[in-house]
N, CA and C of each residue as an Amber inpcrd file, in Angstrom:
protein
   333
 -16.9200000   7.2860000  20.0530000 -16.7340000   5.9940000  19.6670000
 -15.4020000   5.4060000  20.1750000 -15.4940000   4.0940000  20.6220000
 -14.3140000   3.6130000  21.0590000 -13.4990000   3.1100000  19.8950000
 -12.2470000   3.2520000  19.6920000 -11.4040000   2.7030000  18.7530000
 -10.7440000   1.4150000  19.1180000 -10.9290000   0.4010000  18.4350000
 -10.2100000  -0.8580000  18.9160000  -8.9800000  -1.0900000  18.0930000
  -7.8320000  -1.3980000  18.6340000  -6.6260000  -1.4550000  17.9070000
  -6.6060000  -3.1500000  17.5300000  -5.9810000  -3.4040000  16.1760000
  -6.0200000  -4.8210000  15.8660000  -4.9750000  -5.6630000  16.6320000
  -5.1390000  -6.7680000  16.7370000  -4.3350000  -7.8230000  17.4730000
  -3.4950000  -8.7230000  16.3930000  -2.2190000  -9.0110000  16.7360000
  -1.3690000  -9.7810000  16.0170000  -2.0360000 -11.1890000  15.9250000
  -2.0170000 -11.7750000  14.6700000  -2.4390000 -13.2640000  14.3590000
  -1.1080000 -14.1150000  13.9350000  -1.5780000 -15.3710000  13.6300000
  -0.3290000 -16.1200000  13.1290000   0.0130000 -15.6460000  11.6330000
  -0.9570000 -14.8820000  11.0650000  -0.5900000 -14.5460000   9.5220000
  -0.0580000 -13.1520000   9.5320000  -0.6820000 -12.3000000  10.3680000
  -0.5530000 -10.8560000  10.2320000   0.1930000 -10.3150000  11.5840000
   1.1330000  -9.2780000  11.4700000   1.8470000  -8.5220000  12.4630000
   1.5010000  -7.1190000  12.3900000   1.0260000  -6.5730000  13.2970000
   0.7360000  -4.9400000  13.2830000   1.7710000  -4.1630000  13.7850000
   2.4690000  -3.4220000  13.3660000   3.5110000  -2.5120000  14.0290000
   2.7480000  -1.3920000  14.9760000   3.5710000  -0.9080000  15.8210000
   3.2530000   0.1530000  16.5530000   2.7620000   1.3700000  15.7190000
   3.6050000   1.4760000  14.6970000   3.4410000   2.7270000  13.8210000
   1.9140000   2.7980000  13.0640000   1.7310000   1.6690000  12.6010000
   0.2590000   1.5710000  11.8200000  -0.8030000   1.8480000  12.8430000
  -0.6010000   1.0900000  13.9330000  -1.7120000   1.4440000  14.9530000
  -1.9820000   2.8040000  15.2710000  -0.8960000   3.6700000  15.4200000
  -1.0200000   5.1770000  15.6260000  -1.7450000   5.7860000  14.5300000
  -1.1960000   5.3210000  13.1440000  -1.8660000   5.9720000  12.0170000
  -3.2350000   5.5340000  11.7410000  -3.6100000   4.4090000  12.2200000
  -5.1590000   3.9660000  12.2550000  -6.0070000   4.8050000  12.9650000
  -5.1840000   5.0300000  14.2370000  -6.1950000   5.8310000  15.1990000
  -6.2020000   7.4060000  14.6740000  -5.0210000   7.9340000  14.1540000
  -4.9780000   9.2210000  13.5440000  -5.9420000   9.4950000  12.3160000
  -6.0490000   8.5700000  11.5210000  -6.8130000   8.5870000  10.2550000
  -8.1960000   7.9780000  10.5570000  -8.4640000   7.3500000  11.6600000
  -9.7620000   6.7510000  11.9590000 -10.1390000   5.6160000  10.9230000
  -9.0850000   4.6640000  10.6430000  -9.1640000   3.6360000   9.7090000
  -9.2550000   2.2020000  10.5740000 -10.2290000   1.5060000  10.1490000
 -10.3960000   0.2750000  10.9610000  -9.5290000  -0.8470000  10.3970000
  -9.3910000  -1.9660000  11.1780000  -8.6010000  -3.1610000  10.8880000
  -9.2660000  -3.8470000   9.4610000 -10.5200000  -3.6570000   9.4650000
 -11.2010000  -4.3400000   8.4790000 -10.9410000  -3.4860000   7.0830000
 -10.9730000  -2.0950000   7.4090000 -10.7350000  -1.3050000   6.1520000
  -9.1550000  -1.5100000   5.5360000  -8.4510000  -1.6320000   6.5810000
  -7.0240000  -1.7490000   5.8780000  -6.6410000  -3.0560000   5.2530000
  -7.5130000  -4.1930000   5.6890000  -7.5790000  -5.5610000   5.1210000
  -8.1740000  -5.5080000   3.7910000  -9.0770000  -4.6610000   3.5080000
  -9.8640000  -4.5480000   2.3800000  -9.0610000  -3.9700000   1.3940000
  -8.3720000  -2.8680000   1.8680000  -7.3440000  -2.2390000   0.7600000
  -6.2840000  -3.2680000   0.6110000  -5.7790000  -4.0040000   1.3520000
  -4.7480000  -4.8750000   1.2120000  -5.1840000  -6.1440000   0.0210000
  -6.3490000  -6.4440000   0.2990000  -6.8780000  -7.5980000  -0.3390000
  -7.2390000  -7.3500000  -1.8750000  -7.7990000  -6.0310000  -1.9690000
  -8.5360000  -5.6330000  -3.2500000  -7.9480000  -4.2040000  -3.7730000
  -6.7280000  -4.1610000  -3.9600000  -6.1200000  -2.8340000  -4.2750000
  -6.6050000  -2.3130000  -5.6470000  -6.6360000  -1.0890000  -5.9240000
  -6.8110000  -0.4860000  -7.0830000  -5.5780000  -0.3310000  -7.8300000
  -4.3930000  -0.0790000  -7.0700000  -3.2040000   0.1800000  -7.5750000
  -2.2070000  -0.3650000  -6.5690000  -0.9740000  -0.8840000  -6.9870000
   0.1780000  -1.3060000  -6.0170000   1.3790000  -0.7980000  -6.6140000
   2.3160000  -0.2420000  -5.7620000   3.4870000   0.3210000  -6.0360000
   4.5610000  -0.1600000  -5.1270000   5.7310000   0.0270000  -5.5370000
   6.8740000  -0.3600000  -4.6680000   7.0710000   0.6130000  -3.5730000
   7.0760000   0.2360000  -2.3920000   7.2270000   1.2560000  -1.2280000
   8.6160000   1.8410000  -1.1410000   8.5370000   2.9720000  -0.3880000
   9.8050000   3.5570000  -0.1970000  10.8130000   2.9610000   0.7400000
  10.3810000   2.3420000   1.7800000  11.2930000   1.4800000   2.3430000
  11.7650000   0.1510000   1.7710000  12.7970000  -0.2540000   1.9670000
  13.2330000  -1.5500000   1.2760000  12.4410000  -2.6900000   1.5690000
  12.0620000  -3.5540000   0.4200000  11.3300000  -4.7350000   0.2810000
   9.9540000  -4.4010000   0.9660000   9.3060000  -3.4080000   0.7020000
   7.8750000  -3.0930000   0.9280000   7.0720000  -2.8650000  -0.2610000
   5.7150000  -3.0300000  -0.0140000   4.8610000  -2.8040000  -1.1520000
   3.6620000  -1.9720000  -0.4190000   3.2070000  -0.9130000  -1.4890000
   2.0180000  -0.1710000  -1.0550000   0.9500000  -0.6380000  -2.0230000
  -0.3070000  -0.4180000  -1.2900000  -1.5380000  -0.7040000  -2.0010000
  -2.3110000   0.3940000  -1.6890000  -3.1450000   0.7300000  -2.6610000
  -4.1900000   1.8330000  -2.6060000  -5.5830000   1.5940000  -3.1110000
  -6.4810000   2.1330000  -2.3550000  -8.0070000   2.1150000  -2.9010000
  -8.3060000   3.6770000  -2.8950000  -9.1710000   4.0300000  -3.6860000
  -9.8330000   5.2750000  -3.7030000 -11.1310000   5.3220000  -2.7770000
 -11.3490000   6.4640000  -2.2060000 -12.5620000   6.4920000  -1.2460000
 -13.0040000   7.9880000  -1.2520000 -13.9720000   8.2780000  -0.5190000
 -14.6820000   9.6130000  -0.3800000 -15.7410000   9.9260000  -1.6000000
 -16.0090000  11.0770000  -1.9370000 -16.9650000  11.3630000  -2.8750000
 -16.3970000  11.9050000  -4.0040000 -17.2530000  12.4420000  -4.9940000
 -16.7040000  13.0420000  -6.2330000 -16.2320000  14.5170000  -5.9470000
 -16.8700000  14.9690000  -4.8250000 -16.4640000  16.3910000  -4.4680000
 -15.1660000  16.4150000  -3.7290000 -15.2260000  15.4290000  -2.7450000
 -13.9890000  15.2880000  -1.6450000 -13.3050000  13.9870000  -1.6850000
 -12.5150000  13.5960000  -2.9870000 -11.9790000  12.2380000  -2.9530000
 -10.9220000  12.2100000  -2.2660000 -10.4280000  10.9130000  -1.8570000
  -9.1010000  10.8130000  -1.1500000  -8.7180000   9.2880000  -1.5100000
  -7.4690000   9.0140000  -1.1560000  -6.8150000   7.4580000  -1.3530000
  -6.5170000   7.0740000   0.0450000  -6.8230000   5.6750000   0.3390000
  -6.3430000   5.0350000   1.4680000  -4.9700000   4.2580000   0.9100000
  -3.9660000   4.3400000   1.5490000  -2.6840000   3.5310000   1.2150000
  -2.3080000   2.7850000   2.3350000  -1.7190000   1.4760000   2.0040000
  -1.2700000   0.6320000   3.2240000   0.2060000   0.0400000   2.7690000
   0.9860000   0.3630000   3.6230000   2.4950000  -0.2210000   3.4300000
   2.4970000  -1.5120000   4.1250000   3.0260000  -2.5650000   3.3590000
   3.2190000  -3.8990000   4.0470000   4.4810000  -4.5690000   3.5260000
   4.9200000  -5.5250000   4.3510000   5.9870000  -6.3670000   3.9180000
   5.6590000  -7.7410000   4.0390000   6.0940000  -8.7550000   3.1580000
   5.9670000 -10.0690000   3.3090000   7.2500000 -10.7530000   3.7410000
   7.3210000 -11.6020000   4.8050000   8.4740000 -12.2730000   5.2090000
   8.1050000 -13.5780000   5.4560000   8.3650000 -14.4830000   4.4250000
   7.8570000 -15.7910000   4.5410000   6.3110000 -15.7320000   4.3310000
   5.5250000 -16.4800000   5.1620000   4.1680000 -16.7350000   5.2700000
   3.6880000 -15.4940000   6.1470000   4.3170000 -14.7090000   6.9050000
   3.9270000 -13.6800000   7.6940000   3.9540000 -12.5820000   7.0370000
   2.9150000 -11.7240000   7.2370000   2.5870000 -10.5090000   6.6310000
   2.7930000  -9.2330000   7.8090000   3.6930000  -8.3070000   7.4710000
   3.9440000  -7.1240000   8.4050000   3.0870000  -6.0280000   7.9500000
   2.1000000  -5.5760000   8.5740000   1.4140000  -4.1710000   8.2730000
   2.3710000  -3.0630000   8.9110000   2.9320000  -2.1920000   8.1870000
   4.0060000  -1.1590000   8.5340000   3.3130000   0.1760000   8.6750000
   2.4620000   0.6150000   7.6970000   1.9550000   1.8320000   7.8410000
   0.6990000   2.1490000   7.0130000  -0.0420000   3.1730000   7.1950000
  -1.4140000   3.4340000   6.6380000  -1.3930000   4.8060000   6.5350000
  -1.9970000   5.4800000   5.4300000  -2.1910000   6.9560000   5.4460000
  -3.4660000   7.2460000   4.4810000  -4.0810000   8.4570000   4.5170000
  -4.9950000   9.0210000   3.6570000  -4.2180000  10.0140000   2.9330000
  -4.4780000  10.1280000   1.4750000  -3.8920000  10.9270000   0.8110000
  -4.9750000  12.0300000   0.0010000  -5.1150000  13.1330000   0.3820000
  -6.2320000  13.7490000  -0.2000000  -6.0100000  14.1770000  -1.8280000
  -7.2650000  13.7450000  -2.5180000  -7.1430000  14.0160000  -3.8410000
  -6.7430000  12.6540000  -4.5060000  -6.0550000  12.7890000  -5.6450000
  -5.6430000  11.7180000  -6.3630000  -4.1610000  11.7700000  -6.5030000
  -3.2680000  10.8410000  -6.0300000  -2.0810000  10.7720000  -6.1350000
  -1.3170000  10.4770000  -7.5950000  -0.2510000  11.1260000  -7.9050000
   0.4270000  10.8140000  -9.3100000   0.8550000   9.4730000  -9.2100000
   0.5840000   8.7680000 -10.4180000   1.2220000   7.3900000 -10.5720000
   2.7640000   7.6650000 -10.8250000   3.4880000   6.7160000 -10.1180000
   5.1030000   6.6960000 -10.2800000   5.3530000   6.3100000 -11.6640000
   6.5750000   6.9880000 -12.0940000   7.0880000   6.6820000 -13.4950000
   7.7190000   5.4040000 -13.4530000   7.7030000   4.5740000 -14.4130000
   8.5870000   3.4390000 -14.3150000  10.1050000   3.5430000 -14.3350000
  10.7560000   2.7180000 -13.7020000  12.2030000   2.9560000 -13.4440000
  12.8380000   3.3130000 -14.8150000  13.8960000   4.0630000 -14.8320000
  14.6690000   4.4100000 -15.9030000  15.4570000   3.2560000 -16.4660000
  15.3560000   2.8560000 -17.8100000  15.9490000   1.8410000 -18.4330000
  16.8810000   2.5490000 -19.3940000  18.2470000   1.9800000 -19.3650000
  19.1560000   2.4500000 -20.3180000  18.7320000   2.1600000 -21.8100000
  19.2240000   3.0660000 -22.5550000  18.7720000   2.8370000 -24.1710000
  19.2670000   1.6820000 -24.7600000  20.6150000   1.2750000 -24.3430000
  21.2070000   0.0400000 -24.7320000  20.4130000  -1.0970000 -24.2190000
  19.7570000  -1.2400000 -23.1590000  19.0160000  -2.4950000 -22.7770000
  17.6370000  -2.3760000 -23.5990000  17.2510000  -1.1620000 -23.6750000
  15.9290000  -1.1110000 -24.4990000  16.0710000  -1.7010000 -26.1300000
  17.2290000  -1.3760000 -26.6250000  17.3850000  -1.7680000 -27.9920000
  17.6930000  -3.3450000 -28.0160000  18.3830000  -3.8810000 -26.9350000
  18.6450000  -5.2330000 -26.8830000  17.2250000  -6.0250000 -26.6580000
  16.3630000  -5.3420000 -25.9310000  15.0010000  -6.0580000 -25.7900000
  14.3040000  -6.0770000 -27.2320000  14.2220000  -4.8500000 -27.7980000
  13.7260000  -4.7070000 -29.2130000  13.9280000  -5.8550000 -30.0960000
  15.3090000  -6.0500000 -30.2280000  16.0270000  -7.1310000 -30.8810000
  15.5180000  -8.4020000 -30.5090000  15.5620000  -8.7140000 -29.3920000
  15.0640000 -10.1310000 -28.6890000  13.4600000 -10.2180000 -29.1140000
  12.7270000  -9.2940000 -29.0010000  11.2700000  -9.5630000 -29.2300000
  11.0920000  -9.5730000 -30.6850000  11.8900000  -9.0850000 -31.6300000
  11.6420000  -9.1270000 -33.0770000  11.9260000 -10.6120000 -33.6220000
  12.8620000 -11.2100000 -32.8060000  13.4120000 -12.5410000 -33.4100000
  12.1820000 -13.6200000 -33.3760000
């Protein structure tokens, strides 16, 4: 089967890295865009100013997740990376908030 690499458009720029990962994990352009448009979960990306979107896939016996890392620059969308995670990935914990700030928030919400 011949693998077709995605082409850049006015709205979307595909990096060389994501093209390599798409070939490695056998992910099509349509599948990546489907994960981007209808994610089951979104998280802050590891790289600065990036967002990660995820969808589950596979079967009950062999589940996996498809992740896409992207960045928005104005109206342009930059697709950075994609990967498959075997099984179910842990949900990241919310960022630690100091006790003083939590107390202040409680006071504000009570008013």
